[in-house]
CSV table of C-alpha atoms in Angstrom, one decimal:
chain,number,residue,atom,x,y,z
A,1,UNK,CA,0.6,179.1,71.8
A,2,UNK,CA,3.1,176.4,72.8
A,3,UNK,CA,3.6,178.1,76.2
A,4,UNK,CA,-0.1,178.2,76.8
A,5,UNK,CA,-0.4,174.5,76.2
A,6,UNK,CA,2.6,173.6,78.4
A,7,UNK,CA,1.4,175.7,81.3
A,8,UNK,CA,-1.9,174.2,81.2
A,9,UNK,CA,-0.6,170.7,80.8
A,10,UNK,CA,1.9,171.2,83.6
A,11,UNK,CA,-1.0,172.3,85.9
A,12,UNK,CA,-3.2,169.5,85.0
A,13,UNK,CA,-0.5,167.0,85.6
A,14,UNK,CA,0.3,168.6,89.1
A,15,UNK,CA,-3.4,168.6,89.9
A,16,UNK,CA,-3.9,164.9,88.8
A,17,UNK,CA,-0.8,163.8,90.7
A,18,UNK,CA,-2.0,165.7,93.8
A,19,UNK,CA,-5.4,164.2,93.6
A,20,UNK,CA,-6.6,165.4,97.0
A,21,UNK,CA,-7.6,168.9,95.9
A,22,UNK,CA,-9.7,168.1,93.0
A,23,UNK,CA,-11.2,165.0,94.6
A,24,UNK,CA,-12.2,166.9,97.7
A,25,UNK,CA,-13.7,169.7,95.6
A,26,UNK,CA,-15.7,167.2,93.7
A,27,UNK,CA,-17.0,165.4,96.8
A,28,UNK,CA,-17.9,168.7,98.4
A,29,UNK,CA,-20.0,169.5,95.4
A,30,UNK,CA,-21.6,166.1,95.2
A,31,UNK,CA,-22.5,166.5,99.0
A,32,UNK,CA,-23.8,169.9,98.2
A,33,UNK,CA,-26.1,168.6,95.5
A,34,UNK,CA,-27.2,165.8,97.7
A,35,UNK,CA,-28.2,168.2,100.5
A,36,UNK,CA,-30.0,170.5,97.9
A,37,UNK,CA,-31.9,167.6,96.5
A,38,UNK,CA,-33.0,166.7,100.0
A,39,UNK,CA,-34.1,170.3,100.6
A,40,UNK,CA,-36.0,170.6,97.5
A,41,UNK,CA,-37.2,166.9,97.2
A,42,UNK,CA,-38.6,164.3,97.1
A,43,UNK,CA,-41.2,164.9,94.6
A,44,UNK,CA,-39.6,164.5,91.1
A,45,UNK,CA,-41.3,167.4,89.5
A,46,UNK,CA,-40.0,169.8,92.1
A,47,UNK,CA,-36.6,168.4,91.9
A,48,UNK,CA,-36.6,168.7,88.1
A,49,UNK,CA,-37.6,172.4,88.4
A,50,UNK,CA,-34.7,173.1,90.9
A,51,UNK,CA,-32.2,171.0,89.0
A,52,UNK,CA,-30.7,173.7,86.6
A,53,UNK,CA,-30.4,176.2,89.4
A,54,UNK,CA,-28.7,173.9,91.8
A,55,UNK,CA,-26.4,172.6,89.0
A,56,UNK,CA,-25.1,176.0,87.9
A,57,UNK,CA,-24.9,177.4,91.4
A,58,UNK,CA,-22.8,174.3,92.4
A,59,UNK,CA,-20.5,175.0,89.3
A,60,UNK,CA,-20.1,178.5,90.3
A,61,UNK,CA,-18.9,177.3,93.6
A,62,UNK,CA,-16.5,174.9,91.8
A,63,UNK,CA,-15.2,177.9,89.7
A,64,UNK,CA,-14.3,179.9,92.8
A,65,UNK,CA,-12.9,176.8,94.8
A,66,UNK,CA,-10.6,175.6,91.9
A,67,UNK,CA,-9.6,179.1,90.8
A,68,UNK,CA,-7.6,179.6,94.0
A,69,UNK,CA,-5.7,176.4,93.1
A,70,UNK,CA,-4.7,177.7,89.7
A,71,UNK,CA,-2.3,180.3,91.4
A,72,UNK,CA,-2.1,178.8,94.9
A,73,UNK,CA,0.6,176.2,94.1
A,74,UNK,CA,2.6,178.9,92.2
A,75,UNK,CA,2.6,181.1,95.1
A,76,UNK,CA,3.5,178.2,97.6
A,77,UNK,CA,6.3,177.0,95.5
A,78,UNK,CA,7.5,180.5,94.6
A,79,UNK,CA,7.2,179.7,90.8
A,80,UNK,CA,5.0,182.7,90.1
A,81,UNK,CA,8.1,184.9,90.0
A,82,UNK,CA,9.7,182.6,87.4
A,83,UNK,CA,6.6,182.8,85.3
A,84,UNK,CA,6.6,186.6,85.5
A,85,UNK,CA,10.3,186.7,84.6
A,86,UNK,CA,9.8,184.8,81.5
A,87,UNK,CA,10.5,187.1,78.6
A,88,UNK,CA,7.8,188.3,76.2
A,89,UNK,CA,4.2,189.3,76.9
A,90,UNK,CA,2.2,188.1,79.9
A,91,UNK,CA,-1.1,187.3,78.3
A,92,UNK,CA,0.0,183.7,77.7
A,93,UNK,CA,0.0,183.2,81.5
A,94,UNK,CA,-3.6,184.1,81.7
A,95,UNK,CA,-4.5,181.8,78.8
A,96,UNK,CA,-2.6,179.0,80.2
A,97,UNK,CA,-4.3,179.3,83.5
A,98,UNK,CA,-7.6,179.8,81.8
A,99,UNK,CA,-7.1,176.6,79.7
A,100,UNK,CA,-6.3,174.6,82.8
A,101,UNK,CA,-9.3,176.1,84.8
A,102,UNK,CA,-11.6,175.5,81.9
A,103,UNK,CA,-10.6,171.8,81.7
A,104,UNK,CA,-11.0,171.3,85.4
A,105,UNK,CA,-14.4,173.0,85.4
A,106,UNK,CA,-15.7,171.0,82.5
A,107,UNK,CA,-14.7,167.7,84.1
A,108,UNK,CA,-16.3,168.7,87.3
A,109,UNK,CA,-19.3,170.0,85.4
A,110,UNK,CA,-19.7,166.6,83.7
A,111,UNK,CA,-19.7,164.8,87.1
A,112,UNK,CA,-22.3,167.3,88.4
A,113,UNK,CA,-24.3,166.9,85.3
A,114,UNK,CA,-24.5,163.1,85.8
A,115,UNK,CA,-25.3,163.7,89.5
A,116,UNK,CA,-28.1,166.1,88.7
A,117,UNK,CA,-29.4,163.6,86.1
A,118,UNK,CA,-29.6,161.0,89.0
A,119,UNK,CA,-30.6,163.0,92.0
A,120,UNK,CA,-32.6,165.6,90.5
A,121,UNK,CA,-34.1,163.7,87.5
A,122,UNK,CA,-32.7,166.1,85.0
A,123,UNK,CA,-33.3,164.4,81.6
A,124,UNK,CA,-29.9,164.1,79.9
A,125,UNK,CA,-31.1,163.0,76.4
A,126,UNK,CA,-30.0,166.1,74.5
A,127,UNK,CA,-26.3,165.5,75.7
A,128,UNK,CA,-24.8,167.5,72.8
A,129,UNK,CA,-26.6,170.8,73.7
A,130,UNK,CA,-26.0,170.1,77.4
A,131,UNK,CA,-22.3,169.8,76.7
A,132,UNK,CA,-22.3,173.1,74.6
A,133,UNK,CA,-23.9,175.0,77.5
A,134,UNK,CA,-21.6,173.4,79.9
A,135,UNK,CA,-18.6,174.5,77.9
A,136,UNK,CA,-19.7,178.0,77.3
A,137,UNK,CA,-20.8,178.5,80.9
A,138,UNK,CA,-17.7,177.1,82.3
A,139,UNK,CA,-15.7,179.3,80.0
A,140,UNK,CA,-17.6,182.3,81.4
A,141,UNK,CA,-16.9,181.3,84.9
A,142,UNK,CA,-13.3,180.4,84.3
A,143,UNK,CA,-12.6,183.7,82.5
A,144,UNK,CA,-13.5,185.9,85.4
A,145,UNK,CA,-12.3,183.5,88.2
A,146,UNK,CA,-8.8,183.0,86.6
A,147,UNK,CA,-8.3,186.9,86.2
A,148,UNK,CA,-9.4,187.4,90.0
A,149,UNK,CA,-7.3,184.5,91.2
A,150,UNK,CA,-4.2,185.8,89.5
A,151,UNK,CA,-4.9,189.2,90.9
A,152,UNK,CA,-5.4,188.0,94.5
A,153,UNK,CA,-2.8,185.3,94.3
A,154,UNK,CA,-0.7,186.6,97.2
A,155,UNK,CA,-3.4,187.9,99.4
A,156,UNK,CA,-4.3,186.2,102.7
A,157,UNK,CA,-8.0,186.6,102.6
A,158,UNK,CA,-8.4,185.5,99.0
A,159,UNK,CA,-10.8,182.5,99.7
A,160,UNK,CA,-13.5,184.9,100.9
A,161,UNK,CA,-12.7,187.7,98.5
A,162,UNK,CA,-12.8,185.5,95.4
A,163,UNK,CA,-16.5,184.4,95.6
A,164,UNK,CA,-17.4,188.0,96.6
A,165,UNK,CA,-15.9,189.3,93.5
A,166,UNK,CA,-16.8,186.5,91.2
A,167,UNK,CA,-20.5,185.9,91.9
A,168,UNK,CA,-22.0,189.3,91.1
A,169,UNK,CA,-20.0,189.5,87.9
A,170,UNK,CA,-21.3,186.0,86.6
A,171,UNK,CA,-24.9,186.7,87.1
A,172,UNK,CA,-25.5,186.8,83.3
A,173,UNK,CA,-23.8,183.4,82.9
A,174,UNK,CA,-25.9,181.8,85.6
A,175,UNK,CA,-29.1,183.3,84.2
A,176,UNK,CA,-28.5,182.3,80.7
A,177,UNK,CA,-27.2,178.8,81.5
A,178,UNK,CA,-30.0,178.0,83.9
A,179,UNK,CA,-32.6,179.2,81.4
A,180,UNK,CA,-31.1,177.2,78.7
A,181,UNK,CA,-30.8,174.0,80.8
A,182,UNK,CA,-34.3,174.6,82.1
A,183,UNK,CA,-35.7,175.0,78.6
A,184,UNK,CA,-34.0,171.7,77.5
A,185,UNK,CA,-35.4,169.9,80.4
A,186,UNK,CA,-38.8,171.1,79.7
A,187,UNK,CA,-38.5,170.0,76.2
A,188,UNK,CA,-38.8,173.2,74.4
A,189,UNK,CA,-37.5,173.3,70.9
A,190,UNK,CA,-33.7,174.3,70.8
A,191,UNK,CA,-34.3,177.0,68.3
A,192,UNK,CA,-36.2,179.0,70.9
A,193,UNK,CA,-33.4,178.7,73.3
A,194,UNK,CA,-30.5,179.7,71.1
A,195,UNK,CA,-30.7,183.3,72.3
A,196,UNK,CA,-29.3,182.2,75.7
A,197,UNK,CA,-26.3,180.4,74.1
A,198,UNK,CA,-25.6,183.6,72.1
A,199,UNK,CA,-25.7,185.6,75.2
A,200,UNK,CA,-23.2,183.2,76.8
A,201,UNK,CA,-21.1,183.5,73.8
A,202,UNK,CA,-21.1,187.4,74.0
A,203,UNK,CA,-20.3,187.3,77.6
A,204,UNK,CA,-17.3,184.8,77.1
A,205,UNK,CA,-16.0,186.8,74.1
A,206,UNK,CA,-16.1,190.1,76.0
A,207,UNK,CA,-14.7,188.8,79.3
A,208,UNK,CA,-11.9,186.6,77.9
A,209,UNK,CA,-10.8,189.6,75.7
A,210,UNK,CA,-11.1,192.2,78.5
A,211,UNK,CA,-9.3,190.0,81.1
A,212,UNK,CA,-6.6,189.0,78.7
A,213,UNK,CA,-5.9,192.7,78.0
A,214,UNK,CA,-6.1,193.7,81.7
A,215,UNK,CA,-4.1,190.7,83.1
A,216,UNK,CA,-0.6,191.9,82.4
A,217,UNK,CA,-1.4,195.3,83.7
A,218,UNK,CA,-2.7,194.3,87.0
A,219,UNK,CA,-0.1,191.6,87.9
A,220,UNK,CA,2.4,192.7,90.3
A,221,UNK,CA,6.1,193.3,89.4
B,1,UNK,CA,-0.4,222.5,106.1
B,2,UNK,CA,3.0,222.3,104.4
B,3,UNK,CA,2.1,219.0,102.8
B,4,UNK,CA,-1.3,220.1,101.7
B,5,UNK,CA,0.3,223.1,99.9
B,6,UNK,CA,3.0,221.1,98.4
B,7,UNK,CA,0.5,219.1,96.3
B,8,UNK,CA,-2.0,220.9,94.4
B,9,UNK,CA,-4.2,217.8,94.3
B,10,UNK,CA,-4.6,217.9,98.1
B,11,UNK,CA,-5.8,221.6,98.3
B,12,UNK,CA,-9.3,222.3,99.3
B,13,UNK,CA,-10.0,224.6,96.2
B,14,UNK,CA,-12.7,227.1,95.6
B,15,UNK,CA,-14.3,225.0,92.8
B,16,UNK,CA,-15.0,222.2,95.3
B,17,UNK,CA,-16.7,224.6,97.6
B,18,UNK,CA,-18.7,226.2,94.8
B,19,UNK,CA,-20.0,222.8,93.4
B,20,UNK,CA,-20.9,221.5,96.8
B,21,UNK,CA,-22.7,224.5,97.9
B,22,UNK,CA,-24.6,224.9,94.6
B,23,UNK,CA,-25.4,221.2,95.1
B,24,UNK,CA,-26.8,221.7,98.5
B,25,UNK,CA,-28.7,224.7,97.5
B,26,UNK,CA,-30.1,223.0,94.5
B,27,UNK,CA,-31.1,220.0,96.6
B,28,UNK,CA,-33.2,222.2,99.0
B,29,UNK,CA,-34.8,224.0,96.1
B,30,UNK,CA,-35.4,220.7,94.4
B,31,UNK,CA,-37.0,219.3,97.4
B,32,UNK,CA,-39.5,222.1,97.7
B,33,UNK,CA,-40.2,221.9,94.0
B,34,UNK,CA,-40.7,218.2,94.3
B,35,UNK,CA,-43.1,218.5,97.2
B,36,UNK,CA,-45.1,221.1,95.3
B,37,UNK,CA,-45.4,219.1,92.1
B,38,UNK,CA,-48.9,217.8,91.3
B,39,UNK,CA,-49.6,214.3,92.2
B,40,UNK,CA,-49.5,211.6,89.5
B,41,UNK,CA,-52.8,210.6,88.1
B,42,UNK,CA,-52.1,207.0,88.6
B,43,UNK,CA,-49.9,206.8,91.5
B,44,UNK,CA,-50.8,209.9,93.5
B,45,UNK,CA,-48.4,211.5,95.9
B,46,UNK,CA,-46.2,208.3,95.9
B,47,UNK,CA,-44.7,209.3,92.5
B,48,UNK,CA,-43.0,212.3,94.2
B,49,UNK,CA,-40.3,209.9,95.4
B,50,UNK,CA,-39.1,209.7,91.8
B,51,UNK,CA,-37.6,213.2,92.4
B,52,UNK,CA,-35.3,211.6,94.7
B,53,UNK,CA,-35.1,208.0,93.0
B,54,UNK,CA,-34.2,209.0,89.5
B,55,UNK,CA,-31.3,211.4,90.4
B,56,UNK,CA,-29.8,208.9,92.9
B,57,UNK,CA,-30.1,206.0,90.3
B,58,UNK,CA,-28.6,208.3,87.7
B,59,UNK,CA,-25.6,209.0,90.0
B,60,UNK,CA,-25.2,205.4,90.6
B,61,UNK,CA,-24.5,204.8,86.9
B,62,UNK,CA,-22.5,208.1,86.6
B,63,UNK,CA,-20.4,206.6,89.4
B,64,UNK,CA,-19.7,203.3,87.6
B,65,UNK,CA,-18.7,205.3,84.4
B,66,UNK,CA,-16.5,207.6,86.4
B,67,UNK,CA,-14.8,204.7,88.0
B,68,UNK,CA,-14.2,203.0,84.7
B,69,UNK,CA,-12.8,206.2,83.3
B,70,UNK,CA,-10.4,206.9,86.2
B,71,UNK,CA,-9.3,203.3,86.4
B,72,UNK,CA,-8.4,203.0,82.8
B,73,UNK,CA,-6.7,206.4,83.2
B,74,UNK,CA,-4.8,205.0,86.1
B,75,UNK,CA,-3.7,201.8,84.2
B,76,UNK,CA,-2.6,203.9,81.3
B,77,UNK,CA,-0.7,206.8,83.2
B,78,UNK,CA,0.1,205.2,86.5
B,79,UNK,CA,-0.6,208.2,88.6
B,80,UNK,CA,-1.8,207.7,92.1
B,81,UNK,CA,-4.2,210.7,91.7
B,82,UNK,CA,-6.4,208.9,89.2
B,83,UNK,CA,-6.7,205.8,91.6
B,84,UNK,CA,-7.8,208.1,94.3
B,85,UNK,CA,-10.4,209.7,92.3
B,86,UNK,CA,-11.7,206.2,91.0
B,87,UNK,CA,-12.0,205.1,94.6
B,88,UNK,CA,-13.8,208.3,95.6
B,89,UNK,CA,-16.2,207.8,92.7
B,90,UNK,CA,-17.0,204.3,93.9
B,91,UNK,CA,-17.4,205.3,97.5
B,92,UNK,CA,-19.8,208.2,97.0
B,93,UNK,CA,-21.4,206.2,94.2
B,94,UNK,CA,-22.2,203.4,96.8
B,95,UNK,CA,-24.1,205.9,99.0
B,96,UNK,CA,-26.2,206.9,95.9
B,97,UNK,CA,-26.7,203.3,94.9
B,98,UNK,CA,-28.0,202.5,98.4
B,99,UNK,CA,-30.3,205.5,98.3
B,100,UNK,CA,-31.6,204.5,94.8
B,101,UNK,CA,-32.3,201.0,96.0
B,102,UNK,CA,-34.1,202.2,99.1
B,103,UNK,CA,-36.2,204.7,97.4
B,104,UNK,CA,-37.0,202.2,94.6
B,105,UNK,CA,-38.2,199.7,97.3
B,106,UNK,CA,-40.2,202.4,99.2
B,107,UNK,CA,-41.9,203.2,95.8
B,108,UNK,CA,-42.4,199.7,94.8
B,109,UNK,CA,-44.3,198.7,98.1
B,110,UNK,CA,-47.4,200.9,97.6
B,111,UNK,CA,-47.3,200.7,93.8
B,112,UNK,CA,-46.5,197.0,93.2
B,113,UNK,CA,-47.5,195.8,96.5
B,114,UNK,CA,-44.1,194.2,97.3
B,115,UNK,CA,-40.8,195.8,98.5
B,116,UNK,CA,-38.8,193.8,96.0
B,117,UNK,CA,-39.5,193.1,92.2
B,118,UNK,CA,-37.1,191.6,89.8
B,119,UNK,CA,-37.3,194.6,87.5
B,120,UNK,CA,-34.3,194.7,85.3
B,121,UNK,CA,-33.1,198.2,86.4
B,122,UNK,CA,-33.6,197.4,90.1
B,123,UNK,CA,-31.8,194.1,89.8
B,124,UNK,CA,-29.0,195.6,87.8
B,125,UNK,CA,-28.5,198.3,90.4
B,126,UNK,CA,-28.4,195.7,93.2
B,127,UNK,CA,-25.8,193.6,91.2
B,128,UNK,CA,-23.8,196.8,90.7
B,129,UNK,CA,-24.0,197.5,94.3
B,130,UNK,CA,-22.5,194.1,95.2
B,131,UNK,CA,-19.7,194.6,92.7
B,132,UNK,CA,-18.6,197.8,94.2
B,133,UNK,CA,-18.9,196.4,97.8
B,134,UNK,CA,-16.4,193.9,96.5
B,135,UNK,CA,-14.3,196.9,95.1
B,136,UNK,CA,-14.1,198.6,98.6
B,137,UNK,CA,-13.4,195.2,100.3
B,138,UNK,CA,-10.5,194.6,97.9
B,139,UNK,CA,-9.1,198.0,98.5
B,140,UNK,CA,-9.4,197.4,102.3
B,141,UNK,CA,-7.6,193.9,102.0
B,142,UNK,CA,-4.5,195.3,100.1
B,143,UNK,CA,-1.7,197.2,101.9
B,144,UNK,CA,0.6,198.0,99.1
B,145,UNK,CA,-0.7,201.3,97.4
B,146,UNK,CA,0.5,200.3,93.9
B,147,UNK,CA,-0.9,196.8,94.2
B,148,UNK,CA,-4.0,198.0,95.6
B,149,UNK,CA,-4.5,200.6,92.8
B,150,UNK,CA,-4.0,198.0,90.1
B,151,UNK,CA,-6.3,195.3,91.6
B,152,UNK,CA,-9.0,198.0,92.3
B,153,UNK,CA,-8.8,199.2,88.7
B,154,UNK,CA,-9.3,195.7,87.5
B,155,UNK,CA,-12.3,195.2,89.7
B,156,UNK,CA,-13.7,198.6,88.6
B,157,UNK,CA,-13.3,198.1,84.8
B,158,UNK,CA,-14.7,194.4,84.8
B,159,UNK,CA,-17.6,195.6,86.9
B,160,UNK,CA,-18.5,198.5,84.6
B,161,UNK,CA,-18.3,196.3,81.5
B,162,UNK,CA,-20.9,194.1,83.3
B,163,UNK,CA,-23.6,196.8,83.6
B,164,UNK,CA,-25.0,196.4,80.0
B,165,UNK,CA,-24.6,192.6,79.9
B,166,UNK,CA,-26.3,192.0,83.2
B,167,UNK,CA,-29.1,194.5,82.3
B,168,UNK,CA,-29.9,192.7,79.1
B,169,UNK,CA,-29.7,189.2,80.7
B,170,UNK,CA,-32.0,190.1,83.5
B,171,UNK,CA,-34.5,191.7,81.0
B,172,UNK,CA,-34.5,188.6,79.0
B,173,UNK,CA,-34.7,186.3,82.0
B,174,UNK,CA,-37.7,188.2,83.1
B,175,UNK,CA,-39.5,188.4,79.8
B,176,UNK,CA,-38.8,185.1,78.1
B,177,UNK,CA,-40.3,182.9,80.8
B,178,UNK,CA,-42.9,185.1,82.4
B,179,UNK,CA,-46.7,184.3,82.5
B,180,UNK,CA,-47.5,188.0,83.3
B,181,UNK,CA,-45.9,190.3,80.8
B,182,UNK,CA,-47.2,193.6,81.9
B,183,UNK,CA,-44.4,196.1,81.7
B,184,UNK,CA,-44.7,197.9,85.1
B,185,UNK,CA,-42.1,200.3,84.3
B,186,UNK,CA,-44.0,202.3,81.4
B,187,UNK,CA,-45.7,204.2,84.3
B,188,UNK,CA,-42.4,206.0,84.9
B,189,UNK,CA,-42.3,208.1,81.8
B,190,UNK,CA,-43.1,211.6,82.7
B,191,UNK,CA,-43.9,214.2,80.2
B,192,UNK,CA,-45.8,216.9,82.1
B,193,UNK,CA,-43.6,220.0,82.6
B,194,UNK,CA,-44.8,220.5,86.2
B,195,UNK,CA,-43.1,217.3,87.0
B,196,UNK,CA,-40.3,217.5,84.6
B,197,UNK,CA,-38.9,220.8,85.7
B,198,UNK,CA,-38.5,219.8,89.5
B,199,UNK,CA,-37.0,216.5,88.2
B,200,UNK,CA,-34.3,218.3,86.1
B,201,UNK,CA,-33.5,220.6,89.0
B,202,UNK,CA,-33.0,217.7,91.3
B,203,UNK,CA,-31.0,215.9,88.7
B,204,UNK,CA,-28.7,218.9,88.4
B,205,UNK,CA,-28.4,219.2,92.1
B,206,UNK,CA,-27.5,215.7,92.7
B,207,UNK,CA,-25.0,215.7,89.9
B,208,UNK,CA,-23.3,218.8,91.6
B,209,UNK,CA,-23.5,217.2,94.9
B,210,UNK,CA,-21.9,213.9,93.5
B,211,UNK,CA,-19.1,215.7,91.7
B,212,UNK,CA,-18.4,218.0,94.8
B,213,UNK,CA,-18.4,215.1,97.1
B,214,UNK,CA,-16.0,213.1,94.9
B,215,UNK,CA,-13.6,216.0,94.8
B,216,UNK,CA,-13.8,216.3,98.5
B,217,UNK,CA,-13.2,212.8,99.0
B,218,UNK,CA,-10.3,212.8,96.5
B,219,UNK,CA,-8.8,215.7,98.4
B,220,UNK,CA,-9.0,213.8,101.7
B,221,UNK,CA,-7.5,210.6,100.2
B,222,UNK,CA,-4.7,212.9,98.7
B,223,UNK,CA,-3.9,214.3,102.2
B,224,UNK,CA,-4.0,210.8,103.8
B,225,UNK,CA,-1.7,209.5,101.2
B,226,UNK,CA,0.7,212.5,101.9
B,227,UNK,CA,0.6,211.9,105.5
B,228,UNK,CA,1.4,208.1,105.1
B,229,UNK,CA,4.4,209.1,103.0
B,230,UNK,CA,5.8,211.7,105.5
């Protein structure tokens, strides 16, 4: 457990000190939302309808953009081998990277949520539920993207391969998260929407478990 | 030929020939049976495409199950043979998936008036198709055979787990927020034996064809691997 936190903490420190990577990703997504808002706009009701879809597709892009970073630095600095040589199981590497990825995605998601509130007139009153769906959805994205990023870490074409593998798998997350967000925006009672959150939880539980089990097996060496 | 004989996995054996020829024969017989089956009372002759559509769709899911099984077997046993069979299952499965999608669309046009409908089964098959295209791309991108086998197994296992989840999510996505809730899929249930028997013949024929083609592909892959090593 300690190792997991240390690994995530180290990656976060590196990411925050490096700055350029995270900042350029956030700006790219902000520009993407701006363009999408222009494409769907300017009528507020159209924008509000498109908001959840734009938000969650943007976050899916964020997931695939940031996942490469989780292992990219390790490969550049040659520290991946050090991690693999550490005695004991290898699941903790996955969980550490997952925690790092989840933290980044949640932060980016919060920024995107505020942007969607501003540009797309997405109502943000029920912040608690929005935060819940953001966390569960980000966990779903991060579970799959961290696994594939680790698997493809040393490949040259990984920037293209990662979204190709990631997007079809996270279809359930996109559907559930978009429907939940849309329901909140339309003012439906939350009790009617809870099934979507349950679906997200099931997805997260299955994929975190499966990826953690498979991760040590598919890593090289 | 020396190489081919040295490894029993790369010999083109009688069983493969038998399965393949039975499959071809069955497909021909099944085609004639399908063409002579009575027209559906709602859909007319269009329903005959189901004799093609149902078996191919069935093979698509058999492929995903086979890929899952052999990928797990590879990760447990670490024998290159399992990896080759998993790859063959996906590769042949992709053809059947494409056929299932195509026949589904051809049926949808005269029946629903559109080529594409977000019906759960159709959508799940499309998602599965995308996942296995990714599988083939990953295989193509990795040079090292062992690394390739491991990565491919990871993709195949996660992809197969995804089938029930994405099916359920698409189903809910369609139903919970839809103004029209007529279940268009109920028209597919066929009970009449005049339709059921050709359907079963076709199903058996396609299963044989699928198994035979996967065996054949596995043998070819084994020979390729042997040649690379030599």
